[in-house]
Short mmCIF file of C-alpha atoms in Angstrom, two decimals:
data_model
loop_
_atom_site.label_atom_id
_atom_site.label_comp_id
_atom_site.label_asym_id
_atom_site.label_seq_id
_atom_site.Cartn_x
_atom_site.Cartn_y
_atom_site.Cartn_z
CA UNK A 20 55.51 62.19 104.34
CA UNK A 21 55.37 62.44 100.49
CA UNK A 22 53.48 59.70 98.17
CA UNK A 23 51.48 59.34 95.41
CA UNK A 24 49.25 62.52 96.70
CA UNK A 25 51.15 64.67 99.53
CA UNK A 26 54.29 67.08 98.18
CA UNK A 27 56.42 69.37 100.32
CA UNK A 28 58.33 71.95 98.96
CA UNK A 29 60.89 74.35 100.47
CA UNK A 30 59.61 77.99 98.78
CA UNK A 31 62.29 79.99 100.85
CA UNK A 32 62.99 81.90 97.53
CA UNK A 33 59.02 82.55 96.25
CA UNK A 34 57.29 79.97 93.99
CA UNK A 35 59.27 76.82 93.30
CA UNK A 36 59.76 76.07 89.48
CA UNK A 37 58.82 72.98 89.75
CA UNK A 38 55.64 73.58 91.49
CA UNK A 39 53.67 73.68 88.20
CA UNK A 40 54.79 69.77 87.53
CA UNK A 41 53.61 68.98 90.71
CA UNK A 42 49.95 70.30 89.86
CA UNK A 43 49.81 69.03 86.42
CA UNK A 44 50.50 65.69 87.88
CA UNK A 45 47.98 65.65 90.79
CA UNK A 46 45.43 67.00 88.62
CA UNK A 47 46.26 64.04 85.52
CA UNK A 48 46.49 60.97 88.13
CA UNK A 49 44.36 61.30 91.33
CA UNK A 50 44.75 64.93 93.11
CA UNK A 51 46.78 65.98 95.50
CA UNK A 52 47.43 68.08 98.28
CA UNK A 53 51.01 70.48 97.78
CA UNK A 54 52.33 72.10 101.00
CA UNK A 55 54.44 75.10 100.57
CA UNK A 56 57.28 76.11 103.13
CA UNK A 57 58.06 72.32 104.33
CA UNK A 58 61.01 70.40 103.69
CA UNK A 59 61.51 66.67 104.33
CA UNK A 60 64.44 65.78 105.28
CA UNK A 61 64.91 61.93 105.47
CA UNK A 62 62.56 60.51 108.39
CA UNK A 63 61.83 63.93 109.02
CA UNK A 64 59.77 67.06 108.40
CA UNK A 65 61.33 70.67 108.63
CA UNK A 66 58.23 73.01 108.74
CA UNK A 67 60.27 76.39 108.26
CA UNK A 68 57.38 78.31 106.11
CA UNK A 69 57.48 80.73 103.81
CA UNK A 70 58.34 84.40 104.09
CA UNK A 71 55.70 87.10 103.02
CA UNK A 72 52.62 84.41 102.44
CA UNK A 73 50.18 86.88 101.17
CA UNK A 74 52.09 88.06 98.78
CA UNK A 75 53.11 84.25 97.74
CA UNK A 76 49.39 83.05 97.65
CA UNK A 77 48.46 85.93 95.09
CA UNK A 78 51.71 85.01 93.09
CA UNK A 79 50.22 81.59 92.79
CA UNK A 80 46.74 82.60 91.72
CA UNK A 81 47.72 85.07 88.96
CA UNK A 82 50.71 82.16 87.74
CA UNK A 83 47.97 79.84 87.58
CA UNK A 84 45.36 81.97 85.48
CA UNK A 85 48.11 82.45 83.31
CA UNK A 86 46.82 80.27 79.92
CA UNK A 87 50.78 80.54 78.87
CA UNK A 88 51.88 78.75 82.12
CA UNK A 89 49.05 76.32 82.80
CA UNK A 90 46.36 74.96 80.59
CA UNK A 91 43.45 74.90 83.40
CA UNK A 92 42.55 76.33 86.82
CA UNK A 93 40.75 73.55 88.87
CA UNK A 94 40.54 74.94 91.53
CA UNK A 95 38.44 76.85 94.06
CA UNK A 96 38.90 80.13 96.32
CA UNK A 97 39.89 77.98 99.28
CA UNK A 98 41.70 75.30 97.23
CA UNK A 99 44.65 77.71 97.81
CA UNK A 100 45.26 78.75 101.22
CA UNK A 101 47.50 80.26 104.36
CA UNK A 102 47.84 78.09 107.45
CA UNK A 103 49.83 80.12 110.31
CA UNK A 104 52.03 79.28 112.32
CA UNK A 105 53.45 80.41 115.88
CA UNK A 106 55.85 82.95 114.28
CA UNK A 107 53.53 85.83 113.18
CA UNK A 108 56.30 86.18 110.19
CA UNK A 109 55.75 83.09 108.52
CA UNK A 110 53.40 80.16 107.51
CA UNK A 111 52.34 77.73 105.29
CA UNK A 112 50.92 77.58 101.98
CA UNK A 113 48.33 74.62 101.41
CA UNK A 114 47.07 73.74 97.76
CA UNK A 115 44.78 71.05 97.66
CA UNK A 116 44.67 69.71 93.47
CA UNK A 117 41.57 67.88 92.79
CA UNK A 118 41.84 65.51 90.15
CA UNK A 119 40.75 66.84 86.66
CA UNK A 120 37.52 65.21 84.99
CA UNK A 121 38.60 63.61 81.36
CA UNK A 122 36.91 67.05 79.77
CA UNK A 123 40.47 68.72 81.42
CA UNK A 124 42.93 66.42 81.09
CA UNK A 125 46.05 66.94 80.08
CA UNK A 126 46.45 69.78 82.57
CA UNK A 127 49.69 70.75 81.02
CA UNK A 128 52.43 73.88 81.67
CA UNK A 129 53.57 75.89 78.97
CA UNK A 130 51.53 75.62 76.08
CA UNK A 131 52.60 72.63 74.76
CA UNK A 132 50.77 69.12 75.87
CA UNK A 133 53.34 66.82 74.45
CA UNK A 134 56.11 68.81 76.34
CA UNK A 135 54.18 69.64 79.73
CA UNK A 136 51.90 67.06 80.63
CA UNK A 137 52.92 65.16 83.73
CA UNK A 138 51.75 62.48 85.75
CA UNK A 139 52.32 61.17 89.60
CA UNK A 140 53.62 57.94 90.28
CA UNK A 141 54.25 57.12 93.95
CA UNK A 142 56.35 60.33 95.00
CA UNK A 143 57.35 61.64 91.61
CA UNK A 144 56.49 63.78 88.70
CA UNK A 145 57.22 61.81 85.34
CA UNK A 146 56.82 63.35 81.30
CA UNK A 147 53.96 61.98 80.27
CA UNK A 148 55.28 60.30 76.62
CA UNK A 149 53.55 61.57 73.39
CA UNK A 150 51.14 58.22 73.15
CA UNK A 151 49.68 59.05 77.24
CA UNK A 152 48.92 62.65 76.12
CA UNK A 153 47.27 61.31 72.99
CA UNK A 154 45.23 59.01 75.06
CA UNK A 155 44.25 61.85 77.31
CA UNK A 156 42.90 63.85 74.36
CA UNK A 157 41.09 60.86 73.27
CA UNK A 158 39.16 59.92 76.04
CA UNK A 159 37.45 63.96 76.35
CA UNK A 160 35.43 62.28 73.94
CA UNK A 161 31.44 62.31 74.77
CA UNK A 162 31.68 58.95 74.05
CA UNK A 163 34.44 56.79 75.49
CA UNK A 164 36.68 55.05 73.44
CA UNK A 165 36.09 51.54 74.44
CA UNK A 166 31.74 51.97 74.07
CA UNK A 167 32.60 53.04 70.24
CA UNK A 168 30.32 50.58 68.15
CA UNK A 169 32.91 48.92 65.41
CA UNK A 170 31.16 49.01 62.47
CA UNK A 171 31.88 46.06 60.31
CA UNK A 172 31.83 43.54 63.35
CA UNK A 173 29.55 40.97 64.28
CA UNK A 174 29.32 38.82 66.96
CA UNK A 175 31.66 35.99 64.17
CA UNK A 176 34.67 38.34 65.77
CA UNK A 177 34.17 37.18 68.96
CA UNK A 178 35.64 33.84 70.24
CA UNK A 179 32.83 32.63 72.00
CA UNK A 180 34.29 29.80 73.99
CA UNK A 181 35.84 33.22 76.04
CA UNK A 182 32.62 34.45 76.56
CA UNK A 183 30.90 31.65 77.53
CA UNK A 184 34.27 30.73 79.81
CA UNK A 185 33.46 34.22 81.02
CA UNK A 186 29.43 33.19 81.70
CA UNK A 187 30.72 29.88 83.95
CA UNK A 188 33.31 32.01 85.95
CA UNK A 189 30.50 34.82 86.82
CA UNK A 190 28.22 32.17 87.79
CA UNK A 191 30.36 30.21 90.08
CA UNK A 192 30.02 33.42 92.15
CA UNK A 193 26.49 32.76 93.24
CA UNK A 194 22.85 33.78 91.76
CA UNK A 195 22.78 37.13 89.62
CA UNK A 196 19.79 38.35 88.08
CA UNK A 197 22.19 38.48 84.64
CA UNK A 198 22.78 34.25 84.51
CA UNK A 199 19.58 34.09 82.67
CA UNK A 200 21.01 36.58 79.59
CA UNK A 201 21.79 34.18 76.38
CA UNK A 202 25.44 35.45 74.74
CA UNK A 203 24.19 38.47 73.29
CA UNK A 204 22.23 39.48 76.39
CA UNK A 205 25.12 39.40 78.39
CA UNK A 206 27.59 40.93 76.71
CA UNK A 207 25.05 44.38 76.19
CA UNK A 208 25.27 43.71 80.15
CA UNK A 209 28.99 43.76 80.15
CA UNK A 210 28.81 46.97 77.70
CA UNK A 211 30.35 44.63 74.75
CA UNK A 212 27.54 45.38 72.54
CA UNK A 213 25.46 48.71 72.64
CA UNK A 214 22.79 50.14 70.84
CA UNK A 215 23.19 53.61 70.29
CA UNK A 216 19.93 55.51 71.00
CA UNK A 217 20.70 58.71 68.58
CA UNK A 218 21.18 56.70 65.82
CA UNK A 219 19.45 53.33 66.12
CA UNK A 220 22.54 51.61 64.98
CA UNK A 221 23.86 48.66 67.18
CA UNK A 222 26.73 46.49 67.42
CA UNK A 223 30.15 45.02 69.41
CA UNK A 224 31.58 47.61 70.94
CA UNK A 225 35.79 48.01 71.09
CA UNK A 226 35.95 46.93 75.08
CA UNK A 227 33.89 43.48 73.66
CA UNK A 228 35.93 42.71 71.34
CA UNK A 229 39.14 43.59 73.43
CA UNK A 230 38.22 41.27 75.96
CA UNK A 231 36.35 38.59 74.13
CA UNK A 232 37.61 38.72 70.57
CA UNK A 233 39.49 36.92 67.78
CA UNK A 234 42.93 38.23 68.11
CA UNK A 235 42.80 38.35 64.00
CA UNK A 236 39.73 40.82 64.33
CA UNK A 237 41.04 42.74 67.00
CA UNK A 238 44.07 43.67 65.09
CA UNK A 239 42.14 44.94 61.94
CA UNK A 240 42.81 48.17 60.97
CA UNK A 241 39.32 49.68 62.06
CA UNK A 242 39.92 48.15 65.45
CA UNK A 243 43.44 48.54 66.91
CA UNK A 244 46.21 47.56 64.55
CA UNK A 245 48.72 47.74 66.82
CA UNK A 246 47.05 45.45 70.21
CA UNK A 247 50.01 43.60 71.82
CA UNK A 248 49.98 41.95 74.73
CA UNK A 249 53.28 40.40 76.87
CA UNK A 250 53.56 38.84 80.08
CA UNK A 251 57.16 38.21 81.61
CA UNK A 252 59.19 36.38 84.07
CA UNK A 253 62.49 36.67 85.40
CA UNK A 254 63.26 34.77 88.47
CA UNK A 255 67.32 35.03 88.20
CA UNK A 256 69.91 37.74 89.02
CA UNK A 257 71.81 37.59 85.63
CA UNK A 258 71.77 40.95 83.90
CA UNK A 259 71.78 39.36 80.33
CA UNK A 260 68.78 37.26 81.00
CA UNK A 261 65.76 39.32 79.71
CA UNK A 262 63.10 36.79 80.79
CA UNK A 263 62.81 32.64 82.06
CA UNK A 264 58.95 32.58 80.99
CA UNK A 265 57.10 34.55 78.22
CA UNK A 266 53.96 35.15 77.49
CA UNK A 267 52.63 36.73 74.15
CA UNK A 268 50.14 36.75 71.19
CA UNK A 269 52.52 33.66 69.58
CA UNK A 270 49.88 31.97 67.86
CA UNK A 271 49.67 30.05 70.44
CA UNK A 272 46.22 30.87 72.16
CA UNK A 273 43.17 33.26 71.55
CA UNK A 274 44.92 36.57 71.67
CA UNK A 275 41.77 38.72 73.59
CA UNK A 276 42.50 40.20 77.49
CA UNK A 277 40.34 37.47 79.08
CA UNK A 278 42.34 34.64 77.91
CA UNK A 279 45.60 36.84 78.71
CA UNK A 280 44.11 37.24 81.83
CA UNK A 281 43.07 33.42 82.40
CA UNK A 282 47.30 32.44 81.54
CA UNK A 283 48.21 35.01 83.36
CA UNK A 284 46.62 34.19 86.72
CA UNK A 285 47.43 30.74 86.06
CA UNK A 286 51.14 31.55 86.63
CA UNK A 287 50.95 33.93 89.16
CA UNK A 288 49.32 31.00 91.57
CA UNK A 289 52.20 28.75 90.25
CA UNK A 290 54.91 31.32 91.35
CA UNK A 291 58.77 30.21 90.44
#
């Protein structure tokens, strides 16, 4: 039945519309496999297939090389393919999306990115919204966004009671050839600090600071400005009640994801 990578549509009437979503979206999550000429209905599957499926198939390939209707052909030759059936007249139509690599993504339909990117979630096709798409083109980047080198930091922007809660954590897991690494050692283990081998420069990287830093640091404006990070509960059935427990950067504690992720846990294992 359909989920977050099988789709059935009807194509009684030639290429659905919204078969172009559906690709888009299997290639920007995790692939996907499209069957054409099936319909579910409820608990059940209605395989009816599709009238003339030659001539469908080719309508498929030349919609799909079209740059004005999709932004990227991933696939191969037998990607796309017939699949008969009893009745001579009529069969199926399998496509089989791969996921695309971060070099393609967005896959998008129509020319515009912010206006035809999609993504899958469980059995749907959702818009991606203009900041997802703007991550996408971000992370074709040779270099990843997190392994940047920050230049400006130092090893005073991390809180280093995080790291070193990290260090006893990872060891309580048993022996690791990394326990013997002093801070800095570790964390160019973890990829927090990198040396860059084009350049010779060196320094915290954006996923160290992220997870071990000062939450002061990492909302400079050469880092990222605008980190948040909110936790909430809500254990009742009243409408108007937007949360019974809250967790955000109040102050409070060392806003960086480990300690998030250290309160977080702690409350999750508490339950209501």
């Amino acid at each position: 039945f359909e989920g977050v990578d099988v789709e059935y549509k009807a194509g009684k009437g030639g290429l659905p519309r919204d078969l172009w979503e559906t690709y888009c979206a299997f290639a920007n999550t995790d692939g996907g496999t499209i069957w054409l000429g099936i319909t579910q209905r409820g608990g059940s599957l209605d395989l009816h297939g599709v009238n003339e499926p030659e001539k469908m198939l080719s309508d498929f390939w030349n919609t799909l090389n079209n740059p004005s209707k999709t932004s990227a052909n991933l696939l191969r030759d037998l990607d796309a393919r017939i699949v008969r059936m009893e009745n001579p007249d009529r069969a199926l139509i399998r496509i089989d999306v791969p996921r695309a690599d971060r070099h393609q993504r967005p896959v998008f339909i129509n020319t515009n990115p912010l206006r035809g990117t999609y993504r899958r979630n469980f059995e749907g096709d959702y818009l991606c919204n203009e900041a997802e798409v703007r991550r996408m083109f971000a992370d074709q980047a040779e270099e990843p966004a997190d392994s940047r080198i920050l230049e400006g930091f130092s090893l005073d922007d991390l809180h280093l009671d995080s790291l070193r809660q990290y260090r006893n954590r990872f060891v309580s897991r048993g022996p690791h050839v990394w326990q013997g690494e002093d801070d800095l050692g570790l964390l160019s283990k973890l990829g927090g600090w990198r040396r860059d081998r084009r350049s010779g420069r060196e320094g915290l990287t954006l996923a160290g600071l992220l997870m071990f830093g000062r939450e002061q640091a990492i909302r400079d404006p050469a880092a990222v400005p605008g980190f948040q990070l909110d936790y909430r509960e809500r254990f009742g059935e009243d409408p108007e009640m937007r949360w019974t427990d809250r967790l955000h950067l109040d102050g409070t504690w060392e806003g960086n994801l480990f300690q998030f992720y250290q309160l977080v846990m702690q409350k999750l294992s508490v339950g209501p």
